[in-house]
Amino acid sequence: MSTLDELKYYCDEENTFGALLLTGQWGCGKTYLIEHQLCEDSDMKKKFVFLRISLFGEPSIESIQKKVKTLYLSQKWAGESTAFSKIAKPIKKAVDIVKDAGVLGDIGNAVLSINPTDFFEIENQIGDKKVVLIFDDFERCTINTVDLFGCINSYCENQGLKVIVIADEKKIEPSEKAEEQTLPYKDIKEKLITRTIHYEPEYDQIIEGIVGAYKAQSTEYKEFLNKNRNRICNVFNKNEIKNLRSLKCAIQDFERVYQTFKELDYMTKIDETFISFLTYVLDVKAGKIETSSHLGELAHANPNERFLLDPVKVWAVSSKWDQEELKKAIKEKIEREKPMAPKDELKFTFLLDLDDETIHEGFDSYINEAYCGLLSLEEYITLIDNISFAKEIDYKFPSEIDYIKLENGINKCFCRLNKSQDENIRSVPIIADYDLKKLPEKEFHLYKIIRDYSDGNIQKYEFNKRKYIEALNAHDSKNLLGCESMRFNTFSTEMANAVFEYYRSSPSNERRFFVHRFFEMWKGIKLQSDFHTEEARIGLNTLLSKTASIRPKSQLKQRVDDIFIKKIETLISLLPQQQEKSNDDETK
C-alpha cells in the first residue's frame, strides 16, 4: 500500500488503540502529503474532520491543549455564530455585575478569568464526521518527550480520537528533550504509537503539485515553471538531500531573478540559469557549499555555476537582494555577448588565432588606441607578444609600428591608471621566460617598461598619495589615521602643500597632536630602493619654508610652529643617512 492508503486505512479503522507515526526526513513532504492529499481527498472530507496542530516551539502542555480545543471549537461552530453567544452573553453579564458592584477581589478575578471554551469538552465526532488530530513538528517541540506523549495519549486513550503524529524520528531518538527525562524513547513510543509509517515520497507527483499550486506574480513565470517541471524534478532527484521546503524557497526566490531578466529583455539562457540556481540553492541548504562571511566570496560548486551572475549567487547564499547590481551585471553580460568588433578582437587574441580579414579591418583603429594610451596593461602585453611573433614568422601588419608613439601610449596608460579610483590593482600577466628570450630588442624594452611599472607598485603608490592628499584637504581625521599604515615612495611638493594647508587651518588644540602624528608617520617609513629621495627632500624643504613663514602673534602658537619646524628638519636630516644606507646595501 502507498503511504496515503496507509493513512486512509488508519483513519477508517473502527478501533482506536493508539496513534500513528508518520516519519521521514525534514523537508521530504510529510506535511504536504497530509494537508494536500489526505485532508483534501474528497472521500475523506465526507467522513472526517482533520485538525492539524503544529507543536513547533510550544512551551507547555496547557498551551497545546488550548490550541487543540480552540481549533476543535472553530470547526464545531463553523457557520454557527449563535452557539458561542448563548454562553458568552451570560458570562459577560456576570462580569458586568461584578464590575458594577465594585467587589472584584478573588471572586471577581476568578469570574473575569473564565474562558467560555472551558465549558466544552472535545468529542471524537463533529456531527456525523469523525475527528482526526494531527500533531506536526513533534521533534521541534520544547516539551520533554514523556510529558508530550502523555498529552497526546490522553486524546487517544481517554477520548477515543484518531491521532496522527508527524516527525523525523531520527531527530527524536538521539536526544532527550529535557534533563528530567528518564525513560528511553522506544519505551515511551511503545505506549502511544501503534503503527509507524516511513514516508517514501513520490517526488515527481509532489513537485507537480507544488508547481501547480504556486501563485506566481505573473502568468509568464507560472508558464515558465510548467515548462521546466521535468527539469525541476531531475535536479531535485539528483540531489542527495531531499528537502522540498528548500526547493519551494528556491522557486520563489528565483521569481525575482526572472522578473529582472525579463525587464531587461535578456532571456537567452534563462532556463539554464534557473536550473543552475536550483542546484546551487539546494547545495547551499545542504551545506555542500562553503561560503565566506564576506559578501560575494562564494565557493564554486556545480558545473552550471557559469550561468549564475555574482548578485544571483549572493541572493542564493545570504538572501541579500540587490536589483541594481543584478541589472548592472546583466547589462555587462549583454555587452560581452555582443559580436566583437575587429579592433576589440585584436586586443584579446593571439595572432595565430586571427584571420587576415579581422586584422586588415581592425588594425588601424586598434594601433591608434594603443598610441593614445587607451589599452589596458594586459592588452599592451598581448600587442607586444603579437608584434614579436609577427616578426618571427615575417608577417606584415597593414601599417608599420611606430615604437615611439607606442611607448608614449604606454606612458599615457600609466598616467590614466595613476588617477584611477580603483584600489584593487590588477597585476600584469608575465610572459614566460622562454618567450621572453624571443622578444626583439624594441619589444623587450616596451615589455620591461610595463613590467617595471607593475613590479614597482607605482599605481599603488599613486593611489596612496592621492588618498593622503584627499584626507588632508577634507580634514578627514579617520582616513588620515588610516593613511599612516600605507606605503609611500616619496613625499612630493603636492603632499607638502596639502600638509601645510591642513596644519595652517587646524585649530590650536589640534596642531600639536598633528605634528606628533606627522613625525611618527614619516620617521618610521621603510625606504625602498625605489624611494624618490630627492623628490622627498624638495617636498620637505617646501613644507619647512612654508611653516617658517608663519608669524603668529601668539607666543604659544609660535611654540607649536617651532616644534613642527624642528620635526621637519629632523626628517630632512634623516634622508641622506637613509640614502647612504640604501647605497651601502646595493654595494653589498
Coordinates of C-alpha atoms in Angstrom, one line a residue:
M1 CA 0.0 0.0 0.0
S2 CA 1.1 3.6 -0.6
T3 CA 1.7 5.9 2.3
L4 CA -1.5 7.7 1.5
D5 CA -3.5 4.5 1.5
E6 CA -2.0 3.5 4.9
L7 CA -3.1 6.9 6.4
K8 CA -6.6 6.4 5.0
Y9 CA -6.8 2.8 6.3
Y10 CA -5.8 4.0 9.8
C11 CA -8.5 6.7 9.8
D12 CA -11.1 4.2 8.6
E13 CA -10.4 1.6 11.3
E14 CA -13.2 1.3 13.8
N15 CA -11.0 0.7 16.8
T16 CA -8.5 3.2 18.3
F17 CA -5.7 1.6 20.1
G18 CA -3.0 4.3 19.7
A19 CA -1.6 6.9 17.4
L20 CA 0.0 6.5 14.0
L21 CA 3.5 8.0 13.5
L22 CA 4.4 9.3 10.0
T23 CA 8.2 9.7 9.9
G24 CA 10.6 10.9 7.2
Q25 CA 13.5 13.3 6.9
W26 CA 13.0 17.1 7.2
G27 CA 11.5 18.7 4.1
C28 CA 10.6 15.4 2.4
G29 CA 6.9 16.4 2.1
K30 CA 5.2 14.8 5.1
T31 CA 3.1 17.9 5.9
Y32 CA 2.3 18.4 2.2
L33 CA 1.1 14.8 2.0
I34 CA -1.2 15.3 4.9
E35 CA -2.6 18.8 4.0
H36 CA -2.9 18.4 0.2
Q37 CA -3.6 14.7 -0.3
L38 CA -5.2 13.3 2.8
C39 CA -7.1 16.3 4.1
E40 CA -8.2 17.4 0.6
D41 CA -9.3 13.9 -0.5
S42 CA -13.0 14.2 -1.5
D43 CA -14.0 10.9 0.1
M44 CA -12.0 11.6 3.3
K45 CA -13.6 15.1 3.7
K46 CA -17.0 13.5 3.8
K47 CA -16.1 11.2 6.7
F48 CA -13.5 13.1 8.8
V49 CA -12.7 16.5 10.2
F50 CA -8.9 16.9 10.3
L51 CA -7.4 19.2 12.9
R52 CA -3.6 19.9 12.3
I53 CA -1.7 21.3 15.3
S54 CA 2.0 22.4 14.9
L55 CA 4.0 21.6 18.1
F56 CA 6.9 23.8 16.9
G57 CA 8.1 25.8 19.9
E58 CA 5.1 25.0 22.1
P59 CA 6.1 25.9 25.7
S60 CA 3.7 23.8 27.8
I61 CA 1.1 21.0 27.8
E62 CA -1.6 23.7 28.6
S63 CA -0.7 25.7 25.5
I64 CA -1.1 22.6 23.4
Q65 CA -4.5 21.7 25.0
K66 CA -5.7 25.2 24.5
K67 CA -4.6 25.2 20.8
V68 CA -6.4 21.8 20.2
K69 CA -9.6 23.0 21.9
T70 CA -9.7 26.3 20.0
L71 CA -9.2 24.5 16.7
Y72 CA -11.8 21.9 17.6
L73 CA -14.4 24.6 18.5
S74 CA -13.7 26.7 15.5
Q75 CA -14.7 23.6 13.4
K76 CA -17.6 22.7 15.6
W77 CA -19.0 26.2 15.5
A78 CA -18.2 26.9 11.8
G79 CA -21.2 28.8 10.5
E80 CA -23.0 28.8 13.8
S81 CA -22.1 32.1 15.4
T82 CA -25.1 31.9 17.8
A83 CA -23.7 28.8 19.6
F84 CA -20.9 30.8 21.2
S85 CA -23.2 33.8 22.0
K86 CA -25.5 31.5 24.1
I87 CA -22.8 31.1 26.7
A88 CA -20.8 34.2 26.1
K89 CA -23.6 36.6 26.9
P90 CA -24.4 35.2 30.3
I91 CA -20.7 35.2 31.2
K92 CA -20.4 38.8 30.1
K93 CA -23.5 39.8 32.1
A94 CA -22.0 38.2 35.2
V95 CA -18.7 40.0 34.7
D96 CA -20.5 43.3 34.3
I97 CA -22.5 42.7 37.5
V98 CA -19.3 42.1 39.5
K99 CA -17.7 45.2 38.0
D100 CA -20.7 47.4 38.9
A101 CA -20.7 46.0 42.4
G102 CA -17.1 47.1 42.8
V103 CA -16.2 43.9 44.6
L104 CA -13.7 42.3 42.4
G105 CA -11.2 40.7 44.8
D106 CA -10.5 37.0 44.3
I107 CA -14.1 36.2 43.3
G108 CA -14.2 38.9 40.7
N109 CA -10.8 38.0 39.3
A110 CA -11.9 34.4 39.0
V111 CA -15.0 35.4 37.1
L112 CA -13.0 37.6 34.8
S113 CA -10.6 34.8 34.1
I114 CA -13.4 32.5 32.9
N115 CA -12.8 31.3 29.3
P116 CA -16.1 30.3 27.5
T117 CA -14.2 27.3 25.9
D118 CA -13.8 25.8 29.3
F119 CA -17.4 24.8 29.3
F120 CA -16.9 22.5 26.3
E121 CA -15.2 19.1 26.0
I122 CA -13.6 17.7 22.9
E123 CA -15.5 14.8 21.4
N124 CA -14.4 12.2 18.8
Q125 CA -17.0 13.4 16.4
I126 CA -18.4 16.7 15.0
G127 CA -21.8 16.0 13.6
D128 CA -21.5 12.7 11.7
K129 CA -17.8 13.1 10.9
K130 CA -15.0 11.6 13.0
V131 CA -12.3 13.9 14.4
V132 CA -8.7 13.2 13.5
L133 CA -6.0 15.1 15.4
I134 CA -2.7 15.6 13.5
F135 CA 0.3 16.7 15.6
D136 CA 3.0 18.1 13.4
D137 CA 6.7 19.1 14.1
F138 CA 6.9 16.7 17.1
E139 CA 10.7 16.8 17.2
R140 CA 10.7 20.6 17.3
C141 CA 8.6 20.8 20.5
T142 CA 10.4 22.2 23.6
I143 CA 8.5 20.0 26.0
N144 CA 10.1 16.7 27.1
T145 CA 9.1 13.6 25.3
V146 CA 7.4 11.8 28.3
D147 CA 5.0 14.7 29.0
L148 CA 4.3 15.3 25.3
F149 CA 3.5 11.7 24.6
G150 CA 1.3 11.7 27.8
C151 CA -0.7 14.6 26.5
I152 CA -1.2 13.1 23.1
N153 CA -2.0 9.7 24.6
S154 CA -4.9 11.3 26.6
Y155 CA -6.6 12.1 23.3
C156 CA -6.3 8.6 22.0
E157 CA -6.9 6.6 25.2
N158 CA -9.3 8.7 27.2
Q159 CA -11.2 10.5 24.4
G160 CA -11.0 7.9 21.6
L161 CA -9.7 10.2 19.0
K162 CA -7.7 9.2 16.0
V163 CA -4.3 10.8 16.2
I164 CA -1.5 11.1 13.6
V165 CA 1.9 12.3 14.7
I166 CA 4.3 13.8 12.1
A167 CA 8.0 13.8 12.9
D168 CA 11.5 13.0 11.7
E169 CA 12.1 10.1 14.1
K170 CA 15.9 10.3 13.7
K171 CA 15.7 13.8 15.2
I172 CA 13.9 12.5 18.3
E173 CA 15.8 9.3 19.2
P174 CA 19.4 10.6 19.7
S175 CA 18.4 13.4 22.0
E176 CA 16.4 13.9 25.1
K177 CA 14.0 16.9 25.3
A178 CA 14.7 17.6 29.0
E179 CA 17.1 16.7 31.7
E180 CA 14.4 15.0 33.8
Q181 CA 13.5 12.5 31.0
T182 CA 14.5 9.1 32.3
L183 CA 12.6 6.6 30.0
P184 CA 14.2 5.6 26.7
Y185 CA 12.4 6.9 23.7
K186 CA 11.5 3.4 22.4
D187 CA 9.7 2.6 25.7
I188 CA 7.8 5.9 25.6
K189 CA 6.9 5.3 21.9
E190 CA 5.6 1.8 22.6
K191 CA 3.0 3.2 25.0
L192 CA 1.4 5.6 22.4
I193 CA 2.4 4.6 18.8
T194 CA 0.5 1.7 17.4
R195 CA 1.9 1.9 13.9
T196 CA 4.9 3.7 12.2
I197 CA 4.9 4.6 8.6
H198 CA 8.2 5.6 6.9
Y199 CA 7.3 8.0 4.2
E200 CA 8.7 7.2 0.8
P201 CA 7.6 10.2 -1.2
E202 CA 6.7 10.2 -4.9
Y203 CA 8.6 13.3 -5.5
D204 CA 7.6 13.8 -9.2
Q205 CA 4.0 13.9 -8.2
I206 CA 4.7 16.2 -5.2
I207 CA 6.7 18.6 -7.3
E208 CA 3.9 18.6 -9.9
G209 CA 1.6 19.6 -7.1
I210 CA 3.9 22.3 -5.9
V211 CA 4.3 23.9 -9.3
G212 CA 0.6 23.7 -9.9
A213 CA -0.3 25.3 -6.6
Y214 CA 2.4 28.0 -6.9
K215 CA 0.9 31.5 -7.0
A216 CA 3.2 33.5 -9.3
Q217 CA 3.2 37.3 -9.6
S218 CA 2.9 36.9 -13.4
T219 CA 1.4 34.4 -15.8
E220 CA 4.8 34.3 -17.6
Y221 CA 6.6 32.9 -14.6
K222 CA 3.9 30.3 -14.0
E223 CA 4.1 29.2 -17.6
F224 CA 7.9 29.2 -17.2
L225 CA 7.7 26.8 -14.2
N226 CA 5.2 24.5 -16.0
K227 CA 7.6 24.3 -19.0
N228 CA 10.5 23.4 -16.7
R229 CA 8.6 20.9 -14.5
N230 CA 10.5 17.9 -15.6
R231 CA 13.9 19.6 -15.3
I232 CA 12.9 20.7 -11.7
C233 CA 12.2 17.0 -10.9
N234 CA 15.6 15.9 -12.4
V235 CA 17.5 18.5 -10.3
F236 CA 15.7 17.5 -7.2
N237 CA 16.0 13.7 -7.7
K238 CA 19.8 14.0 -8.3
N239 CA 20.3 15.9 -5.1
E240 CA 21.4 13.8 -2.1
I241 CA 19.3 15.9 0.4
K242 CA 15.6 15.6 -0.4
N243 CA 14.2 18.8 1.0
L244 CA 11.0 20.1 -0.6
R245 CA 11.0 23.1 1.6
S246 CA 14.3 24.3 0.2
L247 CA 13.0 23.6 -3.4
K248 CA 9.9 25.7 -2.8
C249 CA 12.0 28.6 -1.4
A250 CA 14.3 28.4 -4.5
I251 CA 11.4 28.5 -6.9
Q252 CA 10.0 31.5 -5.1
D253 CA 13.4 33.3 -4.8
F254 CA 14.1 32.8 -8.5
E255 CA 10.9 34.7 -9.5
R256 CA 12.7 38.0 -8.6
V257 CA 15.6 37.0 -10.7
Y258 CA 13.3 36.0 -13.6
Q259 CA 11.4 39.3 -13.5
T260 CA 14.7 41.3 -13.6
F261 CA 16.0 39.3 -16.6
K262 CA 12.6 39.8 -18.3
E263 CA 12.7 43.6 -17.6
L264 CA 16.0 43.9 -19.4
D265 CA 14.7 41.5 -22.2
Y266 CA 17.6 39.1 -21.6
M267 CA 16.1 35.6 -21.7
T268 CA 18.7 33.8 -23.8
K269 CA 19.9 31.5 -21.1
I270 CA 17.1 31.8 -18.5
D271 CA 16.3 28.1 -18.5
E272 CA 19.9 27.2 -17.8
T273 CA 20.1 30.0 -15.2
F274 CA 17.0 28.7 -13.4
I275 CA 18.3 25.1 -13.2
S276 CA 21.7 26.3 -12.1
F277 CA 20.0 28.4 -9.4
L278 CA 18.0 25.4 -8.1
T279 CA 21.1 23.2 -8.0
Y280 CA 23.1 26.0 -6.2
V281 CA 20.4 26.7 -3.6
L282 CA 19.9 23.0 -2.8
D283 CA 23.7 22.6 -2.4
V284 CA 23.9 25.7 -0.1
K285 CA 21.0 24.4 2.0
A286 CA 22.6 21.0 2.3
G287 CA 25.9 22.5 3.5
K288 CA 27.8 21.3 0.4
I289 CA 28.9 24.9 -0.5
E290 CA 31.1 26.7 2.0
T291 CA 30.6 30.5 1.9
S292 CA 32.7 33.3 3.2
S293 CA 31.5 35.8 5.7
H294 CA 32.4 38.4 3.1
L295 CA 29.6 39.1 0.7
G296 CA 30.1 37.6 -2.7
E297 CA 33.2 35.4 -1.9
L298 CA 31.5 32.2 -2.8
A299 CA 32.9 28.8 -3.4
H300 CA 32.4 27.1 -6.8
A301 CA 30.3 24.0 -6.5
N302 CA 28.5 22.8 -9.6
P303 CA 29.2 22.8 -13.4
N304 CA 26.3 25.0 -14.2
E305 CA 27.5 27.8 -12.0
R306 CA 28.8 29.6 -15.0
F307 CA 25.3 30.7 -15.8
L308 CA 24.9 32.4 -12.4
L309 CA 25.9 36.1 -12.1
D310 CA 27.5 37.1 -8.8
P311 CA 24.5 39.1 -7.5
V312 CA 22.3 36.0 -8.1
K313 CA 24.8 33.8 -6.0
V314 CA 24.8 36.4 -3.3
W315 CA 21.0 36.3 -3.2
A316 CA 21.0 32.5 -3.1
V317 CA 23.5 32.4 -0.2
S318 CA 22.8 35.3 2.0
S319 CA 19.3 36.4 1.0
K320 CA 20.7 39.9 0.2
W321 CA 18.8 41.2 -2.8
D322 CA 20.4 44.0 -4.9
Q323 CA 18.4 44.5 -8.1
E324 CA 20.6 47.4 -9.3
E325 CA 23.7 45.2 -9.0
L326 CA 22.0 42.4 -10.9
K327 CA 20.8 44.8 -13.6
K328 CA 24.4 46.1 -13.9
A329 CA 25.7 42.5 -14.2
I330 CA 23.1 41.6 -16.8
K331 CA 23.9 44.7 -18.9
E332 CA 27.6 43.9 -18.7
K333 CA 26.9 40.3 -19.8
I334 CA 24.8 41.6 -22.7
E335 CA 27.7 43.8 -23.8
R336 CA 30.2 40.9 -23.6
E337 CA 28.0 38.7 -25.7
K338 CA 27.6 41.2 -28.5
P339 CA 29.6 40.4 -31.6
M340 CA 33.1 41.7 -31.0
A341 CA 34.4 44.5 -33.4
P342 CA 37.6 43.5 -35.2
K343 CA 39.7 46.1 -33.3
D344 CA 38.4 44.6 -30.0
E345 CA 39.1 41.1 -31.1
L346 CA 42.7 42.1 -31.8
K347 CA 43.1 43.2 -28.1
F348 CA 42.5 39.7 -26.7
T349 CA 43.5 37.2 -29.4
F350 CA 46.8 35.6 -30.2
L351 CA 48.0 36.3 -33.8
L352 CA 47.7 32.7 -35.0
D353 CA 44.0 32.6 -33.9
L354 CA 43.1 35.7 -36.0
D355 CA 42.1 35.8 -39.7
D356 CA 43.5 38.2 -42.2
E357 CA 40.1 39.9 -42.7
T358 CA 39.9 40.8 -39.0
I359 CA 43.4 42.1 -38.9
H360 CA 43.1 44.3 -42.0
E361 CA 39.7 45.6 -40.9
G362 CA 40.6 46.4 -37.3
F363 CA 44.3 47.0 -37.1
D364 CA 44.5 50.8 -37.8
S365 CA 41.9 51.6 -35.1
Y366 CA 43.5 49.2 -32.7
I367 CA 47.0 50.6 -33.1
N368 CA 45.7 54.1 -32.8
E369 CA 44.1 53.3 -29.5
A370 CA 47.4 51.8 -28.4
Y371 CA 49.2 55.1 -29.3
C372 CA 46.6 57.1 -27.4
G373 CA 47.1 55.1 -24.2
L374 CA 43.6 53.6 -24.3
L375 CA 44.5 49.9 -23.9
S376 CA 44.9 48.1 -20.6
L377 CA 48.3 46.8 -19.5
E378 CA 47.1 43.2 -20.3
E379 CA 46.2 44.4 -23.8
Y380 CA 49.6 46.1 -24.3
I381 CA 51.3 42.8 -23.3
T382 CA 49.1 40.9 -26.0
L383 CA 50.1 43.6 -28.6
I384 CA 53.8 43.2 -27.8
D385 CA 53.6 39.5 -28.0
N386 CA 51.8 39.6 -31.3
I387 CA 54.2 42.1 -32.8
S388 CA 57.1 39.9 -31.7
F389 CA 55.5 36.8 -33.2
A390 CA 54.8 38.6 -36.5
K391 CA 58.5 39.4 -36.8
E392 CA 59.4 35.8 -36.1
I393 CA 57.2 34.5 -39.0
D394 CA 57.8 37.6 -41.1
Y395 CA 54.1 38.6 -41.1
K396 CA 53.3 42.2 -42.2
F397 CA 50.7 44.2 -40.4
P398 CA 48.6 46.7 -42.5
S399 CA 50.7 49.5 -41.2
E400 CA 54.2 49.9 -39.7
I401 CA 54.6 50.0 -35.9
D402 CA 55.7 53.4 -34.6
Y403 CA 57.6 52.4 -31.4
I404 CA 58.0 55.9 -30.1
K405 CA 54.2 56.5 -30.3
L406 CA 53.7 53.1 -28.7
E407 CA 55.9 53.9 -25.8
N408 CA 54.2 57.3 -25.4
G409 CA 50.9 55.4 -25.4
I410 CA 52.1 53.1 -22.6
N411 CA 53.2 56.1 -20.5
K412 CA 49.7 57.7 -21.1
C413 CA 48.2 54.5 -19.9
F414 CA 50.3 54.7 -16.7
C415 CA 49.0 58.3 -16.1
R416 CA 45.5 57.1 -16.5
L417 CA 45.9 54.2 -14.1
N418 CA 47.6 56.5 -11.6
K419 CA 44.4 58.6 -11.5
S420 CA 42.2 55.6 -11.2
Q421 CA 40.0 55.3 -8.1
D422 CA 40.2 51.5 -8.2
E423 CA 42.1 50.4 -5.1
N424 CA 42.3 46.7 -6.4
I425 CA 45.3 46.9 -8.6
R426 CA 45.5 44.1 -11.1
S427 CA 48.9 42.6 -11.8
V428 CA 50.2 42.4 -15.3
P429 CA 50.5 39.0 -16.9
I430 CA 54.1 37.8 -17.1
I431 CA 55.5 36.4 -20.4
A432 CA 57.2 33.1 -19.8
D433 CA 61.0 33.1 -19.7
Y434 CA 61.3 31.0 -22.9
D435 CA 59.1 33.6 -24.7
L436 CA 60.9 36.5 -23.2
K437 CA 64.1 35.4 -24.8
K438 CA 62.5 35.5 -28.2
L439 CA 61.4 39.1 -27.8
P440 CA 63.3 41.5 -30.1
E441 CA 65.1 44.5 -28.6
K442 CA 62.3 47.1 -29.1
E443 CA 59.6 44.7 -27.9
F444 CA 61.7 43.7 -24.8
H445 CA 62.2 47.4 -24.0
L446 CA 58.4 48.0 -24.1
Y447 CA 57.7 44.9 -22.0
K448 CA 60.3 45.9 -19.4
I449 CA 58.7 49.4 -19.0
I450 CA 55.3 47.7 -18.2
R451 CA 56.9 45.1 -16.0
D452 CA 58.9 47.8 -14.0
Y453 CA 55.7 49.8 -13.6
S454 CA 53.8 46.8 -12.3
D455 CA 56.7 45.5 -10.1
G456 CA 57.4 48.9 -8.7
N457 CA 53.8 49.3 -7.3
I458 CA 53.7 52.7 -8.9
Q459 CA 49.9 52.7 -9.3
K460 CA 49.6 51.6 -5.7
Y461 CA 51.9 54.4 -4.6
E462 CA 50.0 57.0 -6.6
F463 CA 46.7 55.7 -5.2
N464 CA 48.0 56.0 -1.6
K465 CA 49.4 59.5 -2.3
R466 CA 46.1 60.7 -3.6
K467 CA 44.2 59.2 -0.7
Y468 CA 46.6 61.0 1.7
I469 CA 46.1 64.4 0.0
E470 CA 42.3 63.9 -0.2
A471 CA 42.2 63.2 3.6
L472 CA 44.3 66.3 4.3
N473 CA 42.2 68.5 2.1
A474 CA 39.0 67.2 3.6
H475 CA 40.3 67.4 7.2
D476 CA 39.2 63.8 7.5
S477 CA 40.8 62.6 10.7
K478 CA 39.6 59.0 10.4
N479 CA 41.0 58.5 6.8
L480 CA 44.1 60.4 7.7
L481 CA 44.8 58.0 10.5
G482 CA 44.3 55.1 8.1
C483 CA 46.9 56.6 5.8
E484 CA 49.6 56.1 8.4
S485 CA 49.7 52.4 7.6
M486 CA 50.0 53.0 3.9
R487 CA 53.3 52.7 1.9
F488 CA 54.7 55.7 0.1
N489 CA 57.6 56.1 -2.3
T490 CA 58.0 59.8 -1.9
F491 CA 57.0 63.0 -0.1
S492 CA 56.2 65.2 -3.0
T493 CA 55.7 69.0 -3.2
E494 CA 52.0 68.4 -3.7
M495 CA 51.8 66.4 -0.5
A496 CA 53.8 69.1 1.3
N497 CA 51.3 71.8 0.2
A498 CA 48.4 69.7 1.4
V499 CA 50.1 69.1 4.8
F500 CA 50.8 72.8 5.2
E501 CA 47.2 73.8 4.5
Y502 CA 45.9 71.2 6.9
Y503 CA 48.3 72.4 9.6
R504 CA 47.7 76.1 9.0
S505 CA 43.9 75.8 9.0
S506 CA 43.7 73.5 12.1
P507 CA 42.6 74.8 15.5
S508 CA 45.4 75.4 18.0
N509 CA 44.3 72.4 20.1
E510 CA 44.7 70.0 17.1
R511 CA 48.0 71.3 15.7
R512 CA 50.3 69.8 18.4
F513 CA 48.7 66.4 18.0
F514 CA 49.0 66.6 14.2
V515 CA 52.7 67.5 14.5
H516 CA 53.3 64.4 16.6
R517 CA 51.4 62.1 14.3
F518 CA 53.1 63.5 11.2
F519 CA 56.5 63.0 12.6
E520 CA 55.8 59.4 13.7
M521 CA 54.3 58.6 10.3
W522 CA 57.3 59.8 8.3
K523 CA 60.2 59.0 10.5
G524 CA 59.4 55.3 10.5
I525 CA 58.8 54.9 6.8
K526 CA 60.8 52.0 5.3
L527 CA 62.6 53.5 2.4
Q528 CA 62.8 51.0 -0.5
S529 CA 65.3 51.2 -3.4
D530 CA 62.6 52.9 -5.4
F531 CA 62.0 55.7 -2.9
H532 CA 62.4 59.1 -4.5
T533 CA 64.8 60.6 -2.0
E534 CA 65.5 63.8 -3.9
E535 CA 61.8 64.5 -4.5
A536 CA 61.1 63.9 -0.9
R537 CA 63.9 66.3 0.1
I538 CA 62.4 69.0 -2.1
G539 CA 58.9 68.3 -0.6
L540 CA 60.1 68.5 3.0
N541 CA 62.0 71.7 2.3
T542 CA 58.9 73.2 0.7
L543 CA 57.0 72.3 3.9
L544 CA 59.8 73.8 6.1
S545 CA 59.8 77.0 4.2
K546 CA 56.1 77.5 4.3
T547 CA 55.9 76.7 8.0
A548 CA 58.8 79.0 8.8
S549 CA 57.0 81.9 7.0
I550 CA 54.1 81.8 9.6
R551 CA 54.4 84.6 12.1
P552 CA 51.7 84.2 14.7
K553 CA 51.1 86.9 17.3
S554 CA 50.5 84.3 20.0
Q555 CA 53.7 83.1 21.7
L556 CA 52.0 79.7 22.4
K557 CA 51.2 79.2 18.7
Q558 CA 54.8 80.2 17.8
R559 CA 56.0 77.5 20.2
V560 CA 54.0 74.8 18.3
D561 CA 55.3 76.1 15.0
D562 CA 58.9 75.9 16.3
I563 CA 58.3 72.3 17.3
F564 CA 56.9 71.5 13.9
I565 CA 59.9 73.1 12.2
K566 CA 62.3 71.1 14.2
K567 CA 60.5 67.9 13.4
I568 CA 60.7 68.7 9.6
E569 CA 64.4 69.5 9.9
T570 CA 64.9 66.1 11.6
L571 CA 63.1 64.3 8.8
I572 CA 65.3 66.1 6.3
S573 CA 68.4 65.2 8.1
L574 CA 67.4 61.5 8.1
L575 CA 67.2 61.4 4.3
P576 CA 70.9 61.4 3.5
Q577 CA 71.6 58.8 6.1
Q578 CA 68.9 56.5 4.8
Q579 CA 70.0 57.1 1.2
E580 CA 73.6 56.2 2.1
K581 CA 72.4 53.1 3.9
S582 CA 70.4 52.2 0.8
N583 CA 73.5 52.7 -1.4
D584 CA 75.6 50.6 1.0
D585 CA 73.1 47.8 0.7
E586 CA 73.2 48.0 -3.1
T587 CA 77.0 47.8 -3.0
K588 CA 76.9 44.8 -0.8

